[in-house]
PDB file of C-alpha atoms and ligand atoms in Angstrom:
ATOM      1  CA  MET A  20     -32.918-156.993 -44.448  1.00 42.00           C
ATOM      2  CA  GLN A  21     -30.308-159.115 -42.824  1.00 42.00           C
ATOM      3  CA  THR A  22     -26.993-158.241 -41.342  1.00 41.00           C
ATOM      4  CA  ASP A  23     -23.954-160.240 -40.385  1.00 42.00           C
ATOM      5  CA  GLN A  24     -23.503-158.305 -37.166  1.00 44.00           C
ATOM      6  CA  GLU A  25     -26.546-159.670 -35.368  1.00 51.00           C
ATOM      7  CA  PRO A  26     -26.152-159.358 -31.617  1.00 50.00           C
ATOM      8  CA  THR A  27     -26.976-162.483 -29.684  1.00 51.00           C
ATOM      9  CA  LEU A  28     -30.424-162.365 -28.234  1.00 50.00           C
ATOM     10  CA  ASP A  29     -29.509-161.469 -24.664  1.00 58.00           C
ATOM     11  CA  LEU A  30     -32.861-160.558 -23.215  1.00 60.00           C
ATOM     12  CA  THR A  31     -31.688-160.109 -19.647  1.00 65.00           C
ATOM     13  CA  SER A  32     -29.344-157.242 -20.460  1.00 65.00           C
ATOM     14  CA  LEU A  33     -32.080-155.621 -22.522  1.00 66.00           C
ATOM     15  CA  ILE A  34     -34.395-155.315 -19.546  1.00 66.00           C
ATOM     16  CA  ALA A  35     -32.101-152.689 -18.010  1.00 63.00           C
ATOM     17  CA  LYS A  36     -32.160-150.604 -21.188  1.00 64.00           C
ATOM     18  CA  VAL A  37     -35.842-150.885 -21.946  1.00 65.00           C
ATOM     19  CA  LYS A  38     -37.506-150.073 -18.674  1.00 63.00           C
ATOM     20  CA  ASP A  39     -41.009-149.265 -19.692  1.00 64.00           C
ATOM     21  CA  LEU A  40     -42.635-152.437 -21.010  1.00 65.00           C
ATOM     22  CA  PRO A  41     -46.363-151.956 -21.479  1.00 65.00           C
ATOM     23  CA  PRO A  42     -48.790-154.452 -19.986  1.00 64.00           C
ATOM     24  CA  LEU A  43     -50.966-156.472 -22.334  1.00 63.00           C
ATOM     25  CA  PRO A  44     -54.609-155.399 -22.049  1.00 65.00           C
ATOM     26  CA  THR A  45     -56.560-158.228 -20.381  1.00 70.00           C
ATOM     27  CA  VAL A  46     -59.101-158.556 -23.155  1.00 68.00           C
ATOM     28  CA  VAL A  47     -56.311-158.867 -25.729  1.00 67.00           C
ATOM     29  CA  MET A  48     -54.547-161.493 -23.658  1.00 73.00           C
ATOM     30  CA  LYS A  49     -57.699-163.565 -23.307  1.00 76.00           C
ATOM     31  CA  ALA A  50     -58.545-163.153 -26.998  1.00 71.00           C
ATOM     32  CA  MET A  51     -55.075-164.325 -27.962  1.00 67.00           C
ATOM     33  CA  GLU A  52     -55.288-167.312 -25.664  1.00 74.00           C
ATOM     34  CA  MET A  53     -58.614-168.255 -27.212  1.00 74.00           C
ATOM     35  CA  THR A  54     -57.316-167.743 -30.717  1.00 65.00           C
ATOM     36  CA  LEU A  55     -54.475-170.125 -29.984  1.00 67.00           C
ATOM     37  CA  ASP A  56     -56.807-172.631 -28.331  1.00 73.00           C
ATOM     38  CA  PRO A  57     -58.596-174.876 -30.840  1.00 69.00           C
ATOM     39  CA  GLU A  58     -61.041-175.859 -28.094  1.00 74.00           C
ATOM     40  CA  ALA A  59     -62.246-172.277 -27.503  1.00 71.00           C
ATOM     41  CA  SER A  60     -66.001-172.261 -27.676  1.00 75.00           C
ATOM     42  CA  VAL A  61     -68.425-169.749 -29.105  1.00 75.00           C
ATOM     43  CA  ARG A  62     -69.831-169.302 -25.621  1.00 78.00           C
ATOM     44  CA  ASN A  63     -66.421-168.275 -24.200  1.00 80.00           C
ATOM     45  CA  LEU A  64     -65.931-165.770 -26.965  1.00 80.00           C
ATOM     46  CA  GLN A  65     -69.379-164.312 -26.392  1.00 82.00           C
ATOM     47  CA  LEU A  66     -68.562-163.834 -22.723  1.00 83.00           C
ATOM     48  CA  LEU A  67     -65.269-162.156 -23.489  1.00 81.00           C
ATOM     49  CA  ILE A  68     -66.817-159.766 -25.996  1.00 82.00           C
ATOM     50  CA  SER A  69     -69.709-158.895 -23.675  1.00 83.00           C
ATOM     51  CA  GLN A  70     -67.188-157.757 -21.059  1.00 81.00           C
ATOM     52  CA  ASP A  71     -65.648-155.255 -23.453  1.00 81.00           C
ATOM     53  CA  GLN A  72     -67.908-152.413 -24.524  1.00 81.00           C
ATOM     54  CA  ALA A  73     -65.855-151.202 -27.459  1.00 78.00           C
ATOM     55  CA  LEU A  74     -65.536-154.721 -28.836  1.00 80.00           C
ATOM     56  CA  SER A  75     -69.270-155.420 -28.423  1.00 85.00           C
ATOM     57  CA  ALA A  76     -70.135-152.220 -30.272  1.00 83.00           C
ATOM     58  CA  LYS A  77     -67.756-153.104 -33.076  1.00 81.00           C
ATOM     59  CA  ILE A  78     -69.133-156.624 -33.520  1.00 82.00           C
ATOM     60  CA  LEU A  79     -72.708-155.329 -33.601  1.00 85.00           C
ATOM     61  CA  ARG A  80     -71.744-152.628 -36.096  1.00 82.00           C
ATOM     62  CA  ILE A  81     -70.201-155.210 -38.424  1.00 78.00           C
ATOM     63  CA  VAL A  82     -73.064-157.671 -38.262  1.00 79.00           C
ATOM     64  CA  ASN A  83     -75.558-154.883 -38.966  1.00 81.00           C
ATOM     65  CA  SER A  84     -73.493-153.445 -41.818  1.00 74.00           C
ATOM     66  CA  ALA A  85     -74.479-153.691 -45.462  1.00 65.00           C
ATOM     67  CA  MET A  86     -71.962-156.515 -45.817  1.00 62.00           C
ATOM     68  CA  TYR A  87     -74.367-158.966 -44.166  1.00 68.00           C
ATOM     69  CA  ALA A  88     -77.620-157.495 -45.479  1.00 70.00           C
ATOM     70  CA  LEU A  89     -79.750-158.940 -42.686  1.00 73.00           C
ATOM     71  CA  ARG A  90     -83.469-158.260 -42.640  1.00 78.00           C
ATOM     72  CA  ARG A  91     -83.666-157.580 -38.931  1.00 82.00           C
ATOM     73  CA  GLU A  92     -81.259-155.652 -36.748  1.00 84.00           C
ATOM     74  CA  VAL A  93     -79.075-157.803 -34.491  1.00 85.00           C
ATOM     75  CA  SER A  94     -78.952-156.345 -30.996  1.00 87.00           C
ATOM     76  CA  THR A  95     -77.220-158.994 -28.894  1.00 88.00           C
ATOM     77  CA  VAL A  96     -73.637-160.188 -28.942  1.00 86.00           C
ATOM     78  CA  SER A  97     -74.644-163.855 -28.871  1.00 87.00           C
ATOM     79  CA  HIS A  98     -76.825-163.432 -31.962  1.00 87.00           C
ATOM     80  CA  ALA A  99     -74.034-161.488 -33.696  1.00 87.00           C
ATOM     81  CA  VAL A 100     -71.481-164.202 -32.966  1.00 85.00           C
ATOM     82  CA  ALA A 101     -73.861-166.836 -34.303  1.00 84.00           C
ATOM     83  CA  VAL A 102     -74.336-164.901 -37.549  1.00 83.00           C
ATOM     84  CA  LEU A 103     -70.667-164.021 -38.086  1.00 81.00           C
ATOM     85  CA  GLY A 104     -69.174-167.376 -37.138  1.00 80.00           C
ATOM     86  CA  LEU A 105     -66.223-168.203 -34.935  1.00 76.00           C
ATOM     87  CA  ASP A 106     -63.442-167.419 -37.428  1.00 71.00           C
ATOM     88  CA  THR A 107     -64.720-163.980 -38.378  1.00 74.00           C
ATOM     89  CA  VAL A 108     -65.260-163.054 -34.732  1.00 78.00           C
ATOM     90  CA  LYS A 109     -61.733-164.134 -33.849  1.00 74.00           C
ATOM     91  CA  SER A 110     -60.376-162.029 -36.731  1.00 69.00           C
ATOM     92  CA  VAL A 111     -62.299-158.983 -35.537  1.00 74.00           C
ATOM     93  CA  ILE A 112     -60.932-159.396 -32.000  1.00 74.00           C
ATOM     94  CA  MET A 113     -57.367-159.843 -33.229  1.00 67.00           C
ATOM     95  CA  ALA A 114     -57.600-156.808 -35.519  1.00 66.00           C
ATOM     96  CA  ALA A 115     -59.008-154.693 -32.686  1.00 71.00           C
ATOM     97  CA  SER A 116     -56.221-155.932 -30.400  1.00 66.00           C
ATOM     98  CA  VAL A 117     -53.481-154.675 -32.692  1.00 63.00           C
ATOM     99  CA  GLU A 118     -55.068-151.254 -32.982  1.00 66.00           C
ATOM    100  CA  ARG A 119     -55.151-151.095 -29.197  1.00 69.00           C
ATOM    101  CA  VAL A 120     -51.545-152.077 -28.641  1.00 65.00           C
ATOM    102  CA  PHE A 121     -50.334-149.602 -31.254  1.00 66.00           C
ATOM    103  CA  GLN A 122     -52.586-146.817 -30.007  1.00 65.00           C
ATOM    104  CA  ALA A 123     -50.082-146.163 -27.241  1.00 58.00           C
ATOM    105  CA  SER A 124     -47.821-144.489 -29.805  1.00 57.00           C
ATOM    106  CA  LYS A 125     -50.031-142.360 -31.997  1.00 59.00           C
ATOM    107  CA  ASP A 126     -47.079-140.656 -33.653  1.00 59.00           C
ATOM    108  CA  LEU A 127     -45.514-143.849 -34.958  1.00 58.00           C
ATOM    109  CA  SER A 128     -47.917-143.550 -37.870  1.00 62.00           C
ATOM    110  CA  THR A 129     -50.352-145.839 -36.075  1.00 67.00           C
ATOM    111  CA  LYS A 130     -52.420-146.481 -39.177  1.00 71.00           C
ATOM    112  CA  LEU A 131     -49.446-147.591 -41.270  1.00 74.00           C
ATOM    113  CA  MET A 132     -48.084-149.720 -38.439  1.00 78.00           C
ATOM    114  CA  SER A 133     -51.343-151.504 -37.846  1.00 77.00           C
ATOM    115  CA  ASP A 134     -51.920-151.988 -41.596  1.00 84.00           C
ATOM    116  CA  HIS A 135     -48.488-153.599 -41.776  1.00 89.00           C
ATOM    117  CA  SER A 136     -49.101-155.816 -38.745  1.00 86.00           C
ATOM    118  CA  TRP A 137     -52.515-156.921 -39.892  1.00 84.00           C
ATOM    119  CA  GLY A 138     -51.209-157.662 -43.412  1.00 91.00           C
ATOM    120  CA  THR A 139     -48.261-159.598 -41.982  1.00 94.00           C
ATOM    121  CA  ALA A 140     -50.694-161.588 -39.829  1.00 89.00           C
ATOM    122  CA  LEU A 141     -52.851-162.522 -42.815  1.00 90.00           C
ATOM    123  CA  ALA A 142     -49.731-163.397 -44.816  1.00 96.00           C
ATOM    124  CA  ALA A 143     -48.394-165.580 -42.005  1.00 96.00           C
ATOM    125  CA  ARG A 144     -51.664-167.501 -41.846  1.00 91.00           C
ATOM    126  CA  ALA A 145     -51.778-167.899 -45.636  1.00 95.00           C
ATOM    127  CA  ILE A 146     -48.194-169.213 -45.730  1.00 98.00           C
ATOM    128  CA  ALA A 147     -48.865-171.493 -42.758  1.00 96.00           C
ATOM    129  CA  ARG A 148     -51.862-173.003 -44.574  1.00 94.00           C
ATOM    130  CA  ARG A 149     -49.906-173.442 -47.780  1.00 97.00           C
ATOM    131  CA  ILE A 150     -46.978-175.259 -46.152  1.00 97.00           C
ATOM    132  CA  ARG A 151     -49.289-177.140 -43.753  1.00 96.00           C
ATOM    133  CA  TYR A 152     -47.759-175.644 -40.629  1.00 95.00           C
ATOM    134  CA  GLU A 153     -49.479-177.303 -37.691  1.00 88.00           C
ATOM    135  CA  ASN A 154     -50.979-174.194 -36.061  1.00 83.00           C
ATOM    136  CA  THR A 155     -52.162-171.560 -38.522  1.00 83.00           C
ATOM    137  CA  GLU A 156     -53.699-169.315 -35.859  1.00 77.00           C
ATOM    138  CA  GLU A 157     -50.388-169.251 -34.010  1.00 82.00           C
ATOM    139  CA  ALA A 158     -48.778-167.903 -37.187  1.00 90.00           C
ATOM    140  CA  LEU A 159     -51.504-165.243 -37.387  1.00 84.00           C
ATOM    141  CA  VAL A 160     -50.914-164.068 -33.807  1.00 81.00           C
ATOM    142  CA  CYS A 161     -47.175-164.064 -34.336  1.00 89.00           C
ATOM    143  CA  GLY A 162     -47.503-161.965 -37.499  1.00 91.00           C
ATOM    144  CA  LEU A 163     -49.712-159.559 -35.645  1.00 85.00           C
ATOM    145  CA  MET A 164     -47.187-159.109 -32.855  1.00 86.00           C
ATOM    146  CA  HIS A 165     -43.919-159.239 -34.789  1.00 93.00           C
ATOM    147  CA  ASP A 166     -43.171-155.475 -34.699  1.00 91.00           C
ATOM    148  CA  ILE A 167     -44.552-154.810 -31.236  1.00 85.00           C
ATOM    149  CA  GLY A 168     -41.056-153.723 -30.135  1.00 88.00           C
ATOM    150  CA  LYS A 169     -41.330-150.540 -32.224  1.00 87.00           C
ATOM    151  CA  PRO A 170     -43.857-148.616 -30.098  1.00 82.00           C
ATOM    152  CA  VAL A 171     -41.919-149.708 -26.989  1.00 81.00           C
ATOM    153  CA  LEU A 172     -38.682-148.301 -28.405  1.00 84.00           C
ATOM    154  CA  LEU A 173     -40.424-145.081 -29.304  1.00 83.00           C
ATOM    155  CA  GLN A 174     -41.733-144.737 -25.762  1.00 78.00           C
ATOM    156  CA  ASN A 175     -38.361-145.431 -24.162  1.00 79.00           C
ATOM    157  CA  LEU A 176     -35.988-143.660 -26.526  1.00 82.00           C
ATOM    158  CA  ARG A 177     -38.249-141.065 -28.099  1.00 82.00           C
ATOM    159  CA  ASP A 178     -35.766-138.520 -29.490  1.00 87.00           C
ATOM    160  CA  ARG A 179     -33.350-140.974 -31.030  1.00 89.00           C
ATOM    161  CA  TYR A 180     -36.143-143.151 -32.316  1.00 89.00           C
ATOM    162  CA  SER A 181     -37.894-140.234 -34.010  1.00 88.00           C
ATOM    163  CA  VAL A 182     -34.755-139.668 -36.094  1.00 91.00           C
ATOM    164  CA  ILE A 183     -34.816-143.340 -37.119  1.00 91.00           C
ATOM    165  CA  ILE A 184     -38.484-143.140 -38.084  1.00 87.00           C
ATOM    166  CA  SER A 185     -37.901-140.191 -40.397  1.00 87.00           C
ATOM    167  CA  GLU A 186     -34.854-141.834 -42.014  1.00 88.00           C
ATOM    168  CA  VAL A 187     -36.830-145.016 -42.690  1.00 86.00           C
ATOM    169  CA  TYR A 188     -39.723-142.962 -44.023  1.00 81.00           C
ATOM    170  CA  LYS A 189     -37.376-141.281 -46.508  1.00 83.00           C
ATOM    171  CA  GLY A 190     -36.350-144.760 -47.653  1.00 80.00           C
ATOM    172  CA  ASN A 191     -32.741-144.400 -46.475  1.00 79.00           C
ATOM    173  CA  SER A 192     -32.560-147.572 -44.398  1.00 85.00           C
ATOM    174  CA  SER A 193     -34.596-150.170 -42.532  1.00 88.00           C
ATOM    175  CA  PHE A 194     -35.734-149.980 -38.916  1.00 91.00           C
ATOM    176  CA  HIS A 195     -33.811-153.113 -38.020  1.00 93.00           C
ATOM    177  CA  GLN A 196     -30.483-151.891 -39.388  1.00 92.00           C
ATOM    178  CA  MET A 197     -30.753-148.379 -38.013  1.00 93.00           C
ATOM    179  CA  GLU A 198     -31.756-149.654 -34.578  1.00 93.00           C
ATOM    180  CA  LEU A 199     -28.816-152.056 -34.490  1.00 93.00           C
ATOM    181  CA  LEU A 200     -26.464-149.201 -35.365  1.00 91.00           C
ATOM    182  CA  ALA A 201     -27.966-146.798 -32.851  1.00 90.00           C
ATOM    183  CA  PHE A 202     -28.713-149.093 -29.898  1.00 88.00           C
ATOM    184  CA  GLY A 203     -26.988-152.424 -30.522  1.00 88.00           C
ATOM    185  CA  PHE A 204     -30.357-154.207 -30.496  1.00 90.00           C
ATOM    186  CA  SER A 205     -33.545-153.902 -32.511  1.00 93.00           C
ATOM    187  CA  HIS A 206     -37.321-153.881 -32.193  1.00 93.00           C
ATOM    188  CA  ALA A 207     -37.199-157.636 -32.848  1.00 95.00           C
ATOM    189  CA  HIS A 208     -35.256-158.204 -29.624  1.00 93.00           C
ATOM    190  CA  VAL A 209     -37.529-155.883 -27.651  1.00 90.00           C
ATOM    191  CA  GLY A 210     -40.549-157.699 -29.082  1.00 90.00           C
ATOM    192  CA  ALA A 211     -39.147-161.063 -27.976  1.00 91.00           C
ATOM    193  CA  LEU A 212     -38.652-159.679 -24.499  1.00 87.00           C
ATOM    194  CA  LEU A 213     -42.195-158.388 -24.413  1.00 83.00           C
ATOM    195  CA  ALA A 214     -43.620-161.682 -25.672  1.00 82.00           C
ATOM    196  CA  ARG A 215     -41.781-163.440 -22.888  1.00 82.00           C
ATOM    197  CA  LYS A 216     -43.003-160.975 -20.296  1.00 78.00           C
ATOM    198  CA  TRP A 217     -46.554-161.509 -21.520  1.00 74.00           C
ATOM    199  CA  ASN A 218     -46.071-165.272 -21.091  1.00 73.00           C
ATOM    200  CA  PHE A 219     -46.547-166.086 -24.737  1.00 77.00           C
ATOM    201  CA  PRO A 220     -45.431-169.552 -25.796  1.00 81.00           C
ATOM    202  CA  PRO A 221     -41.649-169.772 -26.430  1.00 90.00           C
ATOM    203  CA  GLN A 222     -42.063-170.285 -30.193  1.00 92.00           C
ATOM    204  CA  LEU A 223     -43.825-166.917 -30.441  1.00 89.00           C
ATOM    205  CA  SER A 224     -41.111-165.084 -28.538  1.00 91.00           C
ATOM    206  CA  GLU A 225     -38.407-166.713 -30.639  1.00 95.00           C
ATOM    207  CA  ALA A 226     -40.101-166.055 -33.990  1.00 97.00           C
ATOM    208  CA  VAL A 227     -40.623-162.382 -33.046  1.00 95.00           C
ATOM    209  CA  GLY A 228     -36.994-162.127 -31.873  1.00 95.00           C
ATOM    210  CA  TYR A 229     -35.604-163.611 -35.073  1.00 97.00           C
ATOM    211  CA  HIS A 230     -38.003-162.262 -37.682  1.00 98.00           C
ATOM    212  CA  HIS A 231     -35.190-160.329 -39.371  1.00 97.00           C
ATOM    213  CA  ASN A 232     -32.656-163.198 -39.296  1.00 96.00           C
ATOM    214  CA  PRO A 233     -34.850-166.302 -39.213  1.00 97.00           C
ATOM    215  CA  LEU A 234     -32.206-168.868 -40.057  1.00 97.00           C
ATOM    216  CA  SER A 235     -30.397-168.017 -36.800  1.00 96.00           C
ATOM    217  CA  ALA A 236     -33.439-169.002 -34.717  1.00 96.00           C
ATOM    218  CA  PRO A 237     -32.237-171.869 -32.534  1.00 95.00           C
ATOM    219  CA  SER A 238     -35.436-173.928 -32.126  1.00 96.00           C
ATOM    220  CA  PHE A 239     -38.291-172.552 -34.222  1.00 97.00           C
ATOM    221  CA  LYS A 240     -36.803-171.719 -37.634  1.00 97.00           C
ATOM    222  CA  GLN A 241     -39.945-172.563 -39.544  1.00 98.00           C
ATOM    223  CA  LEU A 242     -42.150-170.089 -37.667  1.00 98.00           C
ATOM    224  CA  ALA A 243     -39.395-167.434 -37.796  1.00 98.00           C
ATOM    225  CA  CYS A 244     -39.166-167.954 -41.581  1.00 98.00           C
ATOM    226  CA  ILE A 245     -42.947-167.641 -41.963  1.00 98.00           C
ATOM    227  CA  ILE A 246     -42.888-164.286 -40.146  1.00 98.00           C
ATOM    228  CA  ASN A 247     -39.804-163.051 -42.010  1.00 98.00           C
ATOM    229  CA  LEU A 248     -41.355-163.813 -45.387  1.00 98.00           C
ATOM    230  CA  SER A 249     -44.736-162.365 -44.397  1.00 98.00           C
ATOM    231  CA  ASN A 250     -43.053-159.124 -43.345  1.00 97.00           C
ATOM    232  CA  LEU A 251     -41.170-158.956 -46.663  1.00 97.00           C
ATOM    233  CA  LEU A 252     -44.369-159.700 -48.592  1.00 97.00           C
ATOM    234  CA  MET A 253     -45.976-156.622 -47.024  1.00 96.00           C
ATOM    235  CA  ILE A 254     -42.915-154.468 -47.757  1.00 94.00           C
ATOM    236  CA  SER A 255     -42.918-155.615 -51.389  1.00 95.00           C
ATOM    237  CA  MET A 256     -46.681-155.016 -51.674  1.00 96.00           C
ATOM    238  CA  GLY A 257     -46.185-151.508 -50.233  1.00 91.00           C
ATOM    239  CA  ILE A 258     -48.409-152.071 -47.202  1.00 90.00           C
ATOM    240  CA  GLY A 259     -47.223-150.098 -44.173  1.00 82.00           C
ATOM    241  CA  PHE A 260     -44.343-147.804 -43.343  1.00 77.00           C
ATOM    242  CA  GLU A 261     -41.541-149.527 -45.244  1.00 81.00           C
ATOM    243  CA  LYS A 262     -42.170-150.032 -48.947  1.00 81.00           C
ATOM    244  CA  ASP A 263     -39.805-151.610 -51.441  1.00 85.00           C
ATOM    245  CA  LYS A 264     -41.211-153.053 -54.640  1.00 86.00           C
ATOM    246  CA  SER A 265     -37.750-154.300 -55.634  1.00 89.00           C
ATOM    247  CA  VAL A 266     -37.635-156.987 -52.903  1.00 91.00           C
ATOM    248  CA  ASP A 267     -36.931-160.278 -54.641  1.00 95.00           C
ATOM    249  CA  LEU A 268     -39.095-162.627 -52.597  1.00 96.00           C
ATOM    250  CA  GLU A 269     -37.917-165.731 -54.403  1.00 96.00           C
ATOM    251  CA  LYS A 270     -34.297-165.121 -53.419  1.00 96.00           C
ATOM    252  CA  GLN A 271     -35.045-164.753 -49.709  1.00 97.00           C
ATOM    253  CA  PRO A 272     -33.478-167.455 -47.506  1.00 98.00           C
ATOM    254  CA  SER A 273     -36.839-167.795 -45.723  1.00 98.00           C
ATOM    255  CA  ALA A 274     -38.625-168.545 -49.040  1.00 98.00           C
ATOM    256  CA  GLU A 275     -36.012-171.161 -49.843  1.00 98.00           C
ATOM    257  CA  PHE A 276     -36.284-172.670 -46.371  1.00 98.00           C
ATOM    258  CA  LEU A 277     -40.079-172.912 -46.700  1.00 98.00           C
ATOM    259  CA  LYS A 278     -39.730-174.239 -50.275  1.00 98.00           C
ATOM    260  CA  LEU A 279     -41.926-171.545 -51.779  1.00 98.00           C
ATOM    261  CA  ASP A 280     -41.066-170.939 -55.442  1.00 97.00           C
ATOM    262  CA  ALA A 281     -41.967-168.048 -57.746  1.00 96.00           C
ATOM    263  CA  SER A 282     -45.399-169.393 -58.643  1.00 97.00           C
ATOM    264  CA  ALA A 283     -46.316-170.136 -55.012  1.00 97.00           C
ATOM    265  CA  LEU A 284     -45.204-166.622 -54.046  1.00 97.00           C
ATOM    266  CA  SER A 285     -47.195-164.893 -56.751  1.00 96.00           C
ATOM    267  CA  ALA A 286     -50.250-166.966 -55.819  1.00 97.00           C
ATOM    268  CA  LEU A 287     -49.751-165.764 -52.234  1.00 97.00           C
ATOM    269  CA  VAL A 288     -49.598-162.115 -53.327  1.00 97.00           C
ATOM    270  CA  GLY A 289     -52.891-162.517 -55.202  1.00 96.00           C
ATOM    271  CA  GLU A 290     -54.522-164.291 -52.285  1.00 94.00           C
ATOM    272  CA  LEU A 291     -53.358-161.578 -49.877  1.00 95.00           C
ATOM    273  CA  GLN A 292     -54.648-158.714 -51.989  1.00 93.00           C
ATOM    274  CA  VAL A 293     -58.096-160.295 -51.768  1.00 90.00           C
ATOM    275  CA  ALA A 294     -57.814-161.099 -48.042  1.00 86.00           C
ATOM    276  CA  ILE A 295     -56.658-157.588 -47.120  1.00 87.00           C
ATOM    277  CA  GLN A 296     -59.505-156.069 -49.118  1.00 84.00           C
ATOM    278  CA  ALA A 297     -62.048-158.459 -47.600  1.00 77.00           C
ATOM    279  CA  THR A 298     -61.015-157.712 -44.017  1.00 74.00           C
ATOM    280  CA  ALA A 299     -60.827-153.928 -44.467  1.00 73.00           C
ATOM    281  CA  ALA A 300     -64.433-153.625 -43.282  1.00 66.00           C
ATOM    282  CA  LEU A 301     -63.666-155.650 -40.145  1.00 63.00           C
ATOM    283  CA  ARG A 302     -61.002-153.136 -39.157  1.00 64.00           C
ATOM    284  CA  ALA A 303     -62.883-149.930 -39.927  1.00 62.00           C
TER     285      ALA A 303
HETATM  286 FE1  LIG B 417     -39.616-155.985 -37.968  1.00 86.65          FE
HETATM  287 FE1  LIG B 418     -42.540-155.711 -39.873  1.00 86.65          FE
END
């Protein structure tokens, strides 16, 4: 949803209103850095996973699951990483990271929120591949983080935000529009602030900040459009908190900007249904 009354993205004045910005867990930060770094080696990933008990257990559980049908049980992280491959391991880490960041706000329907974020991440990577965007993993991370402002708003403005959540759940409005009305800024702006605080690259902060009005993004319109369209894809596919099957993807300014026509969009929907299904086991 877009609105003509977008406030300018004044992050400095937001800091006073949103006092309680959560820190990024170290393991998540390192995983994100590695995901964005094409030079990241298997060895570095193994080290990172070994330092995190929950992550190690998860990786071992996946590699020993029926999905891989191995004859012998895998008991070490290095063996598991070798069997799963770099891309799968990165996906597992990223999926686990989102669950962790959203865990802070259990009552913001954590499951729906992380389903939406994970789906948006997969969509962003699929779109990035299709339009040959230079860094597909960057799009994935950005999709994953795009709504990270929501749990922060809930923590800071709990009573007023709870009202917004129930209105959105009833289908009366969107988060973005209700937040703008109630606070004068939205989760997109808070997310941009957080991305900056966490020292994410500027394109990530900007794409998060403008994911609901991507054509206003001053420097990184393409990435903002990828995230906007990915978010709308999830809403139209009914994945997450906001569902609206009537969204006309083809008419979205972001789809036009990215030159994705009706047939490209329906191919994307098909591809995403498969990808979401295939990664469900990685997130369990
Ligand atoms: Fe959003
Ligand atoms: Fe979203």
